[in-house]
């Protein structure tokens, strides 16, 4: 009888240990901005870190297109489960995502914005959008300036340039445009002759760049600010047989763009660090929830610039999106 009681006690202890361990496991949710290699790579980085730290990671459905009308319903469905400890997501609009993310935050789920931010991205000052724990993403303004500077070097500081953008209410791509404008302004003989917005549709980007090539026969360079605008810009310039006359600078190191760079059909690719961004969201989320650590309000992983000279370097291969 005594032996039976001891066994029962051990079983009970084991059950309560398992229950406690399960209860202690954190559950994070990640909702990407759109289905593209940038966010697929971010998901991989986040998953690897979650596995390392014992966090359960739920991935929200990948929206088919960019914008609040696609993102908001998916976000609502994701948090409706009621068992999420932290959410990280890329707001697809600086303004339109504020109410839904505020509601999620007010329901007790801490929010990190990754890749894009709300408002002007300054979460340290009083505002209706300063509730996220942090913005974790590229310094896009700086990146835009770097692209302008690199193009200026390639063009000896002279020439007409065109910028293919995506959405005017998205922080990441607008900062790239602002940085690029600031960078081009430094060179008195360089002129930004046009900007178009393709709303993340590659075919639209291709036709907008084709139109720009016809309108500006002396165009010296095109800059495509993300996967869709970059791949569309590349498609238009190569389609017109102008790749040796018009420099192509792009953003986001997809395999398609890297292969084109290797073939000498484009000139520059700025690679962000999406895997690191995903991993940082998980890491800081755990530190915040388990150690009550204060997350820096802005965390900006670096970036890497691919050119025809370094694209085959073994150490550069890690920056290609997977
Ligand atoms: O460039 C990335 C991301 O940084 C941006 O916010 C939206 O576009 C991408 O996902 C690439 O398509």
Coordinates of N, CA and C in Angstrom, one line a residue, residues 136 271 279 307:
X136 N 12.0 46.8 -35.3 CA 13.2 46.0 -35.6 C 13.2 45.9 -37.2
X271 N 21.1 44.1 -50.0 CA 20.4 43.0 -49.3 C 20.2 43.4 -47.9
X279 N 14.9 36.6 -36.1 CA 15.5 36.1 -34.9 C 15.5 37.1 -33.8
X307 N 27.6 43.8 -55.6 CA 28.0 44.5 -56.9 C 28.5 43.3 -57.8

